[in-house]
PDB file of C-alpha atoms and ligand atoms in Angstrom:
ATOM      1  CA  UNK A   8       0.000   0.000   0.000  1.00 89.00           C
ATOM      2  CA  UNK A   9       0.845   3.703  -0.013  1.00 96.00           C
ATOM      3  CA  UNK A  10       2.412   6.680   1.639  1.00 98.00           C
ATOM      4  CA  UNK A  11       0.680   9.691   0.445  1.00 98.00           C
ATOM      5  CA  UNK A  12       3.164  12.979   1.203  1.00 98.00           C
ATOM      6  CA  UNK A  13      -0.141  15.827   0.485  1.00 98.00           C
ATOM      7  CA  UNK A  14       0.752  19.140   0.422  1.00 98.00           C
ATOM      8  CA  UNK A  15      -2.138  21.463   2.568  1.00 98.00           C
ATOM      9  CA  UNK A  16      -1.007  24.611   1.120  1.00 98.00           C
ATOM     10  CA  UNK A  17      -0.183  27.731   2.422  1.00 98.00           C
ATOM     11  CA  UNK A  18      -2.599  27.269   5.447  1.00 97.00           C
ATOM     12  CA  UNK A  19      -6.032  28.432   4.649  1.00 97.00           C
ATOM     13  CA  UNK A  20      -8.186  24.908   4.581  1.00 96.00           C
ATOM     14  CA  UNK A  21      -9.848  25.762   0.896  1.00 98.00           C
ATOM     15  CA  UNK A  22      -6.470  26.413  -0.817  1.00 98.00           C
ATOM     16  CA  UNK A  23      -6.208  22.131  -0.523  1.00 98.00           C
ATOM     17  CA  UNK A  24      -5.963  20.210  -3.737  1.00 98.00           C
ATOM     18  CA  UNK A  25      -9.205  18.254  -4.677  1.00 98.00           C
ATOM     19  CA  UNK A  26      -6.398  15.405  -5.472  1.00 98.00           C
ATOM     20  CA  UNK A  27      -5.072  16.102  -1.893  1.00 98.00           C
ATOM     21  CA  UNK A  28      -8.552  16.220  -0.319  1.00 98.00           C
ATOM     22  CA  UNK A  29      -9.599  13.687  -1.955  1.00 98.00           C
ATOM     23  CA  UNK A  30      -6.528  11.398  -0.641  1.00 98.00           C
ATOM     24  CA  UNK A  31      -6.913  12.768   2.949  1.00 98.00           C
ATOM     25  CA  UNK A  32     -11.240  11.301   2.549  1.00 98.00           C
ATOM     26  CA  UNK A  33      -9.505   7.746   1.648  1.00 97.00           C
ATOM     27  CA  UNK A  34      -6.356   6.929   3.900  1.00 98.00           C
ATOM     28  CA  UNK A  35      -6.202   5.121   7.071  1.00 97.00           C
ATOM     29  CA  UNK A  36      -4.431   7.816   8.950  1.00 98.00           C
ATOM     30  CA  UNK A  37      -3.289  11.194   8.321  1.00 98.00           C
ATOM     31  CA  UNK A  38       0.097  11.936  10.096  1.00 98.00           C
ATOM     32  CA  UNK A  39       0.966  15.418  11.192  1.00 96.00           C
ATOM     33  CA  UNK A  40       4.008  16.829  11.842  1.00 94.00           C
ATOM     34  CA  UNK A  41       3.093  20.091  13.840  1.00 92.00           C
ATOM     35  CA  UNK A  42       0.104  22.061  15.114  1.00 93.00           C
ATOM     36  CA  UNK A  43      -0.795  24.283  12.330  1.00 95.00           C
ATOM     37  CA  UNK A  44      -0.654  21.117   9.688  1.00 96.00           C
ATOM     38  CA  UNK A  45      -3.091  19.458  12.030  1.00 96.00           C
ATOM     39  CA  UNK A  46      -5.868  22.175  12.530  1.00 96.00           C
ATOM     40  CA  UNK A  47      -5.545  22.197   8.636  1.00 97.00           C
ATOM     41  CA  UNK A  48      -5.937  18.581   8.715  1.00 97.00           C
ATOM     42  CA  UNK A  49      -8.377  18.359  10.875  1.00 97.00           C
ATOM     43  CA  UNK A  50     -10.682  21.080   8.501  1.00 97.00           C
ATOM     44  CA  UNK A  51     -10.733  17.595   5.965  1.00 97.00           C
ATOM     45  CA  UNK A  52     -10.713  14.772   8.502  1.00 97.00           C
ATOM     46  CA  UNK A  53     -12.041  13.770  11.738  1.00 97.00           C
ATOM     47  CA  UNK A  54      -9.841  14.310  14.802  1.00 95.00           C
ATOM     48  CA  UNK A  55     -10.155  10.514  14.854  1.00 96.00           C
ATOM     49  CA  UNK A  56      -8.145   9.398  12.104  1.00 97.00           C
ATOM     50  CA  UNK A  57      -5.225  11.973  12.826  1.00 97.00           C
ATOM     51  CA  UNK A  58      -2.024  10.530  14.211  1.00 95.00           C
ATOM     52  CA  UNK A  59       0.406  13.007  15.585  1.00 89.00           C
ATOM     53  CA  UNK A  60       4.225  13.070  14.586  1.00 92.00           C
ATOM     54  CA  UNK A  61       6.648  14.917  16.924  1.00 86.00           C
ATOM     55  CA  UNK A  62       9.458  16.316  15.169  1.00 88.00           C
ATOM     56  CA  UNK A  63      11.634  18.623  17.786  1.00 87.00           C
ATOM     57  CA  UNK A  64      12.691  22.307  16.718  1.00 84.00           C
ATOM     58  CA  UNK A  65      16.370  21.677  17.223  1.00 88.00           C
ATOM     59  CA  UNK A  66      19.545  21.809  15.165  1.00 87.00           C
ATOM     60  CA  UNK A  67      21.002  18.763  16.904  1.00 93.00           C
ATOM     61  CA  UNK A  68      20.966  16.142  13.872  1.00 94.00           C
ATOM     62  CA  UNK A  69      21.570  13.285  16.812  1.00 95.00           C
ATOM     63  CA  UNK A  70      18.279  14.123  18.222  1.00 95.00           C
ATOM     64  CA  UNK A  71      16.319  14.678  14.536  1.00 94.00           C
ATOM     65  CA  UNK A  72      17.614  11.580  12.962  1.00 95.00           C
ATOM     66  CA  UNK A  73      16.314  10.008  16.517  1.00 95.00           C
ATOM     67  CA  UNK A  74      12.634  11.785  15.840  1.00 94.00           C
ATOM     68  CA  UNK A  75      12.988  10.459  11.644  1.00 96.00           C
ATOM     69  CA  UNK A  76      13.380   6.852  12.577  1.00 96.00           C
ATOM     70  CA  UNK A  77      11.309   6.973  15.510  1.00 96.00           C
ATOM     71  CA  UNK A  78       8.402   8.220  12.749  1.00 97.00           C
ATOM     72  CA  UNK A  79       9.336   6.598   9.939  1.00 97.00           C
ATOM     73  CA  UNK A  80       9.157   3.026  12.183  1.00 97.00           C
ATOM     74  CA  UNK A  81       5.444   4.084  13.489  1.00 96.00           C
ATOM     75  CA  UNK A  82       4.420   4.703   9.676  1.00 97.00           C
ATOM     76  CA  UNK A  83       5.888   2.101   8.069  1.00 97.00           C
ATOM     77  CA  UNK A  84       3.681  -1.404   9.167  1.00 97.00           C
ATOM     78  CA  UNK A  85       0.601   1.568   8.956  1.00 97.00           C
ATOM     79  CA  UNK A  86       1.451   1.676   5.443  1.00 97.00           C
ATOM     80  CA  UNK A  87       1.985  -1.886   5.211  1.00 96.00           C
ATOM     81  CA  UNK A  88      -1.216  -2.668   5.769  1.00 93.00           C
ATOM     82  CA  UNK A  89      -3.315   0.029   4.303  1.00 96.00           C
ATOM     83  CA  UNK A  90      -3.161   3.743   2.932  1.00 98.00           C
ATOM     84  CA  UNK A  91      -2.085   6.548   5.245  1.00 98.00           C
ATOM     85  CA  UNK A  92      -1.054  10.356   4.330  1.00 98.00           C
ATOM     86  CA  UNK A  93       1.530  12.766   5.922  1.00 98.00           C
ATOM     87  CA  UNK A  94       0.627  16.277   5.547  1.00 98.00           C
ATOM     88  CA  UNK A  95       2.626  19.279   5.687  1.00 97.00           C
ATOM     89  CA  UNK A  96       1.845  22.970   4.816  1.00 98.00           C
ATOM     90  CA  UNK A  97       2.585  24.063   1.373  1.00 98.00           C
ATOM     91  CA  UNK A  98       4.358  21.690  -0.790  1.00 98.00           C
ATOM     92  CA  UNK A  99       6.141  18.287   0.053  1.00 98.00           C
ATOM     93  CA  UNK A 100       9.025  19.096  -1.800  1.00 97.00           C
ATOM     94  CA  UNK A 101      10.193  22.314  -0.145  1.00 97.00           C
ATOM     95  CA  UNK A 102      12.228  22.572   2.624  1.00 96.00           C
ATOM     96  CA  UNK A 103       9.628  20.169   4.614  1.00 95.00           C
ATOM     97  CA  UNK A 104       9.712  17.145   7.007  1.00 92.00           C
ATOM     98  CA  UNK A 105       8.388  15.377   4.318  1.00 96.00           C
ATOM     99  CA  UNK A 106      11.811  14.855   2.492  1.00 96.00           C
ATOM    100  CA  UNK A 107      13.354  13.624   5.749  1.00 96.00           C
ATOM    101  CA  UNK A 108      11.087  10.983   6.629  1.00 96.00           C
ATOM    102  CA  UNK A 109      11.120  10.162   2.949  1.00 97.00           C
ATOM    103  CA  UNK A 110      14.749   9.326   2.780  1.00 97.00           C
ATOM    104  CA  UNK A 111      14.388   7.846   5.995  1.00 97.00           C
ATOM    105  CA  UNK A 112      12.120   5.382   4.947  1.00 97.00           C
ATOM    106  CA  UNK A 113      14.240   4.773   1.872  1.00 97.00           C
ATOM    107  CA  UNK A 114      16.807   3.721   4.014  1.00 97.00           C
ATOM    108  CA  UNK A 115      15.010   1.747   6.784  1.00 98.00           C
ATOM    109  CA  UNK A 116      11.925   0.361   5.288  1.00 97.00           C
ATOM    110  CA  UNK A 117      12.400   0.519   1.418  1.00 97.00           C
ATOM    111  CA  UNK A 118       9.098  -1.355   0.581  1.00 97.00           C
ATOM    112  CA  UNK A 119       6.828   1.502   1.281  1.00 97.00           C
ATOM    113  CA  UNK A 120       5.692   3.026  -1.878  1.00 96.00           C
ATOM    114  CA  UNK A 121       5.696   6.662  -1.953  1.00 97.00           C
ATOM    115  CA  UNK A 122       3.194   9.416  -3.572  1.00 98.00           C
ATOM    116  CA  UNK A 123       3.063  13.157  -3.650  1.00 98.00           C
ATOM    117  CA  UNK A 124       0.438  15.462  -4.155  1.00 98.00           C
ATOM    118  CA  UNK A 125       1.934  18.796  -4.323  1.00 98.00           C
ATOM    119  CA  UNK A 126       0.558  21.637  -2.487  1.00 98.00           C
ATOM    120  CA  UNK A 127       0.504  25.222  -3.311  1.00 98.00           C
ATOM    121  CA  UNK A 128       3.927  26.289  -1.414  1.00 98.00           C
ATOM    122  CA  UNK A 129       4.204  29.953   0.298  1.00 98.00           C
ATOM    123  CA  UNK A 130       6.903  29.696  -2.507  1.00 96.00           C
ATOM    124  CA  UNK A 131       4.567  31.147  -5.469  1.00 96.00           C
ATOM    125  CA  UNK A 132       1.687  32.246  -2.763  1.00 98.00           C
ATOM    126  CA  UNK A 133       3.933  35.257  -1.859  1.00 98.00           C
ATOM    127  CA  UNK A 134       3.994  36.291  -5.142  1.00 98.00           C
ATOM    128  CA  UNK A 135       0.178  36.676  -4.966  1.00 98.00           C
ATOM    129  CA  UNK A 136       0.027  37.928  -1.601  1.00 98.00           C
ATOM    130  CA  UNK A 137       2.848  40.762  -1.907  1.00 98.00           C
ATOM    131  CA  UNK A 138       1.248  41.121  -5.212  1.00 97.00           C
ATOM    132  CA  UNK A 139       4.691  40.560  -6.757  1.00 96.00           C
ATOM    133  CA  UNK A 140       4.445  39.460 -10.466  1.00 94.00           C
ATOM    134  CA  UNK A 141       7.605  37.296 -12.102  1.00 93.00           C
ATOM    135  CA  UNK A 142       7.194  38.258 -14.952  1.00 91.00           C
ATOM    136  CA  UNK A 143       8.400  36.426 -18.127  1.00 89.00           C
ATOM    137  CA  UNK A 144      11.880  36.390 -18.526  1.00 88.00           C
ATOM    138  CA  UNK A 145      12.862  37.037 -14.681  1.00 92.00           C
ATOM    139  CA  UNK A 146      14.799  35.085 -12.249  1.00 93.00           C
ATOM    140  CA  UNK A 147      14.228  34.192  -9.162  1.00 96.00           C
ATOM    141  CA  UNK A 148      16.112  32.258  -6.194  1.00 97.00           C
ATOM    142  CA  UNK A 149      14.640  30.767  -2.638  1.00 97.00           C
ATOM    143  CA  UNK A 150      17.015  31.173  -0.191  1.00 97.00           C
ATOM    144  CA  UNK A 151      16.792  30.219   3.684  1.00 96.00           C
ATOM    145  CA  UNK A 152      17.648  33.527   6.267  1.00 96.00           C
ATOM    146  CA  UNK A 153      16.843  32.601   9.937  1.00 95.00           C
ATOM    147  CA  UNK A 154      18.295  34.367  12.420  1.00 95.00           C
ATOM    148  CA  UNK A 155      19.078  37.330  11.202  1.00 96.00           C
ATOM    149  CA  UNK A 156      21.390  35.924   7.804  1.00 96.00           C
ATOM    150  CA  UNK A 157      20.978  37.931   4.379  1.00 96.00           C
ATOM    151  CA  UNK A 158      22.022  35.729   1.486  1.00 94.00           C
ATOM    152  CA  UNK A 159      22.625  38.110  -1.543  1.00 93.00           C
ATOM    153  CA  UNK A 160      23.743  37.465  -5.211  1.00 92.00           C
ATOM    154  CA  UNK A 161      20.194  37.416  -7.254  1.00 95.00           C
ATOM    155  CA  UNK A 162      18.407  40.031  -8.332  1.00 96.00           C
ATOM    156  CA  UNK A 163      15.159  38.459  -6.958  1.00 97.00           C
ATOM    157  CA  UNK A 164      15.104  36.111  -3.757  1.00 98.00           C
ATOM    158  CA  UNK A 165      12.002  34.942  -1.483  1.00 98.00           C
ATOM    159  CA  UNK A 166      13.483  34.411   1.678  1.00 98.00           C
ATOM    160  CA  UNK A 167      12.194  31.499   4.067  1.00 98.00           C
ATOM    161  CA  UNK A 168      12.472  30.839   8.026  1.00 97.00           C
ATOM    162  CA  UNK A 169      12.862  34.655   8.449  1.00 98.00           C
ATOM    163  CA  UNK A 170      13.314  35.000  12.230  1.00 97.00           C
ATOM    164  CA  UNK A 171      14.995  38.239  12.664  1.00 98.00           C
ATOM    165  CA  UNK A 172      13.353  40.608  10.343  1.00 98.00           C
ATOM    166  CA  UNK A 173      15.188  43.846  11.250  1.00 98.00           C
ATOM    167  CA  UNK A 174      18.622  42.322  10.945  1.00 98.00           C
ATOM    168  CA  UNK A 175      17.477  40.748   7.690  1.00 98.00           C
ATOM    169  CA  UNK A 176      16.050  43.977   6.180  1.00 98.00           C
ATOM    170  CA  UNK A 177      19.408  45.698   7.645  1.00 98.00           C
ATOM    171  CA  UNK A 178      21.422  43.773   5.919  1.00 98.00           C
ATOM    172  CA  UNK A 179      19.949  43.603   2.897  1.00 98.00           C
ATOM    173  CA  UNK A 180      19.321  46.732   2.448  1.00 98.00           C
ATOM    174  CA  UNK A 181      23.387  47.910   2.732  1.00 98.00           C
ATOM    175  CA  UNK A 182      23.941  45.289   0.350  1.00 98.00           C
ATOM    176  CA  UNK A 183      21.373  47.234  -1.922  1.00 98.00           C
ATOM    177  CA  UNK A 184      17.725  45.291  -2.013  1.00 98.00           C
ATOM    178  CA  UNK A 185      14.343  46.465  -1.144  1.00 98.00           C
ATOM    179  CA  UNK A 186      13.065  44.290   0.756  1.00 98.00           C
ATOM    180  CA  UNK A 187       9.634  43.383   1.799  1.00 98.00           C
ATOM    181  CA  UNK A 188       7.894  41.048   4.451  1.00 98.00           C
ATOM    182  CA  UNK A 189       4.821  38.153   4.329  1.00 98.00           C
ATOM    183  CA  UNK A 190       3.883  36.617   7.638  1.00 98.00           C
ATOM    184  CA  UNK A 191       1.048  33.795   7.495  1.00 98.00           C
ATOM    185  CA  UNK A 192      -0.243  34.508   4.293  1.00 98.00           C
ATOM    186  CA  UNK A 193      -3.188  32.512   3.203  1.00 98.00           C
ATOM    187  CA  UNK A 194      -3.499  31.383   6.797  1.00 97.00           C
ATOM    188  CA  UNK A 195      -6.306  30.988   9.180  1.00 93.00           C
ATOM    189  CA  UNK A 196      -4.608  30.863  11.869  1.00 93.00           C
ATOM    190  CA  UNK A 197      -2.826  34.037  13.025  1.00 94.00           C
ATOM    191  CA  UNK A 198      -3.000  37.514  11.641  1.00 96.00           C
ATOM    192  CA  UNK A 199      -1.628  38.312   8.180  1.00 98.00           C
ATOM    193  CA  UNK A 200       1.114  40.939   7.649  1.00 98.00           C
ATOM    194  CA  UNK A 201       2.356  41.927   4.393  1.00 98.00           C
ATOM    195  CA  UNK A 202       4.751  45.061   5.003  1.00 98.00           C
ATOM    196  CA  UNK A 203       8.130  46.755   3.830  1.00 98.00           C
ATOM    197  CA  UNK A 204       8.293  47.754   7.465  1.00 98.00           C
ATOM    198  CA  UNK A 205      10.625  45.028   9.355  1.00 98.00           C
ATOM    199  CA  UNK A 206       9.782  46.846  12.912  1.00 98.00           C
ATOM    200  CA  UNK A 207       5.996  45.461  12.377  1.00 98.00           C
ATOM    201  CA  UNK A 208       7.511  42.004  12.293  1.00 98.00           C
ATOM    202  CA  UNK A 209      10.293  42.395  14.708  1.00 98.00           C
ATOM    203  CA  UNK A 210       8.297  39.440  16.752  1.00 97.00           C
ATOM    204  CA  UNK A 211       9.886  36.068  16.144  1.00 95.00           C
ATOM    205  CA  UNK A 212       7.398  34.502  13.860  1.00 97.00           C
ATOM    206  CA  UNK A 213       8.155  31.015  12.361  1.00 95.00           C
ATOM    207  CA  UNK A 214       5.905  31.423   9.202  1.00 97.00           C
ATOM    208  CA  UNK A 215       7.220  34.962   7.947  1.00 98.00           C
ATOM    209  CA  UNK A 216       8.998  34.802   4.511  1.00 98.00           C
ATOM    210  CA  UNK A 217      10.655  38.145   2.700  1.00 98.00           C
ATOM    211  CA  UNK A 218      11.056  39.426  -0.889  1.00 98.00           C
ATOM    212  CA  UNK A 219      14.074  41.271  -1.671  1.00 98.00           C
ATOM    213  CA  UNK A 220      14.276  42.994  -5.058  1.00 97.00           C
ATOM    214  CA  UNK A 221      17.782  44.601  -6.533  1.00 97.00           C
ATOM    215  CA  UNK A 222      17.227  48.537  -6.095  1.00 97.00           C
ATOM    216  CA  UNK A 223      16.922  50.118  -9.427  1.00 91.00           C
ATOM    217  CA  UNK A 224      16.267  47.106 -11.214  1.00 89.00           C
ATOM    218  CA  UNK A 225      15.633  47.334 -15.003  1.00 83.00           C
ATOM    219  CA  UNK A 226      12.649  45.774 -16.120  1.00 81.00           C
ATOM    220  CA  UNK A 227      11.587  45.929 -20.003  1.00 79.00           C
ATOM    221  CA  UNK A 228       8.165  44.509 -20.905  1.00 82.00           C
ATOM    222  CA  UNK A 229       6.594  43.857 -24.315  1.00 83.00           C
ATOM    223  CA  UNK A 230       3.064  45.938 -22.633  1.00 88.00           C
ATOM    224  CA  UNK A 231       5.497  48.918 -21.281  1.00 86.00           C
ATOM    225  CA  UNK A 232       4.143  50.592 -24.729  1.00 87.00           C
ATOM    226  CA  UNK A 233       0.669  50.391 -23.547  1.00 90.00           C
ATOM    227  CA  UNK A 234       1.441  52.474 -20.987  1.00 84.00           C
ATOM    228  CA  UNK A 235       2.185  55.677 -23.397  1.00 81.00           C
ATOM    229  CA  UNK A 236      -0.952  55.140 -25.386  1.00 83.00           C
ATOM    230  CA  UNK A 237      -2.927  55.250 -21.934  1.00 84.00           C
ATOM    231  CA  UNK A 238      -1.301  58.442 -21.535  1.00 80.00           C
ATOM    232  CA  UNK A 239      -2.409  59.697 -24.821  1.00 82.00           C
ATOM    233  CA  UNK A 240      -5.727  58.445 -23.973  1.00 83.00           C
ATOM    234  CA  UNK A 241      -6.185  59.985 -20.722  1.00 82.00           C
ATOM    235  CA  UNK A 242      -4.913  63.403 -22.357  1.00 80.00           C
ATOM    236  CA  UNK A 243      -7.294  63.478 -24.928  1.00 79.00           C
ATOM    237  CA  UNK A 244     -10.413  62.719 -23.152  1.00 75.00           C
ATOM    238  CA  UNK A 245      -9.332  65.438 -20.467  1.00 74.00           C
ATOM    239  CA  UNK A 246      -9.302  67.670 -23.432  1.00 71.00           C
ATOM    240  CA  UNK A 247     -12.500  66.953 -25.081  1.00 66.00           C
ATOM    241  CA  UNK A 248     -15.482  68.635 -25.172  1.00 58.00           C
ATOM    242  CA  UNK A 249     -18.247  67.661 -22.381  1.00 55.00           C
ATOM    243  CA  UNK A 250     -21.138  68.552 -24.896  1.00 55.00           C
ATOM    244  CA  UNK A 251     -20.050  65.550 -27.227  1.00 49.00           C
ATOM    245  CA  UNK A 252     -19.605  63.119 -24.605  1.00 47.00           C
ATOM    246  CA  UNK A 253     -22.096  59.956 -24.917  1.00 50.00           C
ATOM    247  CA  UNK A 254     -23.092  60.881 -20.984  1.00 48.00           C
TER     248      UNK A 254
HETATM  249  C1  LIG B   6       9.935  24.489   6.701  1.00 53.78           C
HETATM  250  S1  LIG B   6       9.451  25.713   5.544  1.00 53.78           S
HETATM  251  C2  LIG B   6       8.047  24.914   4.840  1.00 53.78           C
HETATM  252  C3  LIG B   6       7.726  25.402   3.469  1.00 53.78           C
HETATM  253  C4  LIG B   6       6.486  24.741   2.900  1.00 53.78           C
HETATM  254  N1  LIG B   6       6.731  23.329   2.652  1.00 53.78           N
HETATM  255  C5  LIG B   6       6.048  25.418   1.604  1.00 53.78           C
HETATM  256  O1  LIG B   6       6.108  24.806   0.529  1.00 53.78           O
HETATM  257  O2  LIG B   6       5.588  26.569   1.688  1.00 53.78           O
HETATM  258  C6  LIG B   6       8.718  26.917   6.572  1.00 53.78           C
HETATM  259  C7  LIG B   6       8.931  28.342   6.065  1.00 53.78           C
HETATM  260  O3  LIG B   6       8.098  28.579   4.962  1.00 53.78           O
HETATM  261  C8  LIG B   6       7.586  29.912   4.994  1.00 53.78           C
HETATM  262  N2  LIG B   6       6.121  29.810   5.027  1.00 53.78           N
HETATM  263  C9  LIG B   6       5.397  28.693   4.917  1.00 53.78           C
HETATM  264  N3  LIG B   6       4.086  28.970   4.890  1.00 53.78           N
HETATM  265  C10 LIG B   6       3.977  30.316   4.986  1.00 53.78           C
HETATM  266  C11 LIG B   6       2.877  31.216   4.983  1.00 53.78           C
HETATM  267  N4  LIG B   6       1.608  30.786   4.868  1.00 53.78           N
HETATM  268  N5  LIG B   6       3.132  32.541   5.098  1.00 53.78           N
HETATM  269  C12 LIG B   6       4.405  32.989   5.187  1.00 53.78           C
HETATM  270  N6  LIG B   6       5.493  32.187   5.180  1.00 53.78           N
HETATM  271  C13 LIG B   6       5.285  30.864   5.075  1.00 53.78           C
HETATM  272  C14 LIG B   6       8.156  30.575   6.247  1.00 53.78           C
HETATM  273  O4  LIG B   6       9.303  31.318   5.866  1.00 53.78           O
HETATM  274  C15 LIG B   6       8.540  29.371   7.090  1.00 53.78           C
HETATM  275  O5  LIG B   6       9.617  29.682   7.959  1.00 53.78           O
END
């Protein structure tokens, strides 16, 4: 039988998959590695079938390879025997649990097939939420910057595991980025901040994410034309006479 890796999305219960709902009505169990993935989870499926993971929030790889087997040896005759799901928010495949216990399996229990429904990751949802559009022809890296790092070198970067924003936006902004800040976007749970002001997320925040732009960075667009004829536009019907307008 199967291991289902389903990607929640960013947090807000609707922004699901139907493929990933519809995986989450048919398992055995849903495993969940934390609290917010399990009040998603639990939006889709009774408390009942949810079986909680606990993954520690430490660097010490002793003490997470410890927490991989220890989960990867309770999922393993579960999916054995029948169908079970491990959920995380966003997508499987980035920077999530998911790919530990995955290679963890690999190693330790190798029979257990393996499926992934992706999830919409906070990794495109910013671009949405910051209303940030990468456009055709742009790059754009992911990075990591907890406490307080600022990776440089792109012109474009969304930052993850942003824990100290002012250092961050300090940083950055010497090194000659704009930056701006997302914290639980598409989320239920929490309040949403979307801001270019680092003070208003000075808090330690696990789910805050920036994007930092090169200052002054040229951007040429096939539409930029558009933008002179609106002009034109605009000046002409400023000019025209009110008695032949079709008012
Ligand atoms: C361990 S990574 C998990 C990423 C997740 N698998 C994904 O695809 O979005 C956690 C980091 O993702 C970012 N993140 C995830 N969801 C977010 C959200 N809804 N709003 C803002 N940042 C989010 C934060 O930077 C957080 O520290």
């Amino acid at each position: 039988m199967t291991l289902y890796g389903v990607g929640l999305g960013p947090g807000a219960s609707d922004l699901i998959s139907v493929r990933g709902r519809e995986i989450l009505d048919g398992v055995d169990v849903v495993y969940s590695p934390g609290r917010l993935s399990r009040a998603v989870a639990t939006e889709h499926v009774p408390e009942s079938r949810i079986g909680d993971l606990d993954f520690p929030m430490t660097s010490d790889e002793d003490r997470l390879r410890e927490a991989w087997k220890e989960a990867a040896a309770e999922i393993a005759p579960e999916a054995r025997d029948g169908d079970v799901a491990f959920v995380t928010l966003g997508d499987p495949n980035v920077y999530s649990t998911f790919g530990h216990l995955r290679r963890t399996l690999d190693a330790f229990h190798p029979d257990i097939g393996v499926e992934i429904v992706p999830g919409i990751s906070a990794m495109t949802a910013f671009a949405t939420a910051l209303d940030v559009e990468v456009e055709a022809g742009a790059g754009l890296a992911l990075r990591e910057a907890a406490g307080g790092r600022a990776p440089t070198g792109p012109d474009r970067m969304v930052l993850f595991k942003v824990t100290d924003a002012p250092e961050t936006a300090r940083k950055l902004d010497q090194a000659g980025y704009d930056v701006r800040f997302g914290r639980r976007l598409f989320m239920e749970a929490g309040e949403t901040v979307v801001t270019a002001d680092a003070e208003r997320v000075a808090d330690r925040d696990y789910y805050t994410l920036a994007y930092a732009e090169r200052r002054g960075l040229e951007t040429s667009r096939a539409t930029d034309e558009f933008a002179a004829d609106a002009d034109a536009n605009s000046r002409v019907s400023a000019t025209a006479d009110p008695e032949v307008s079709d008012d």
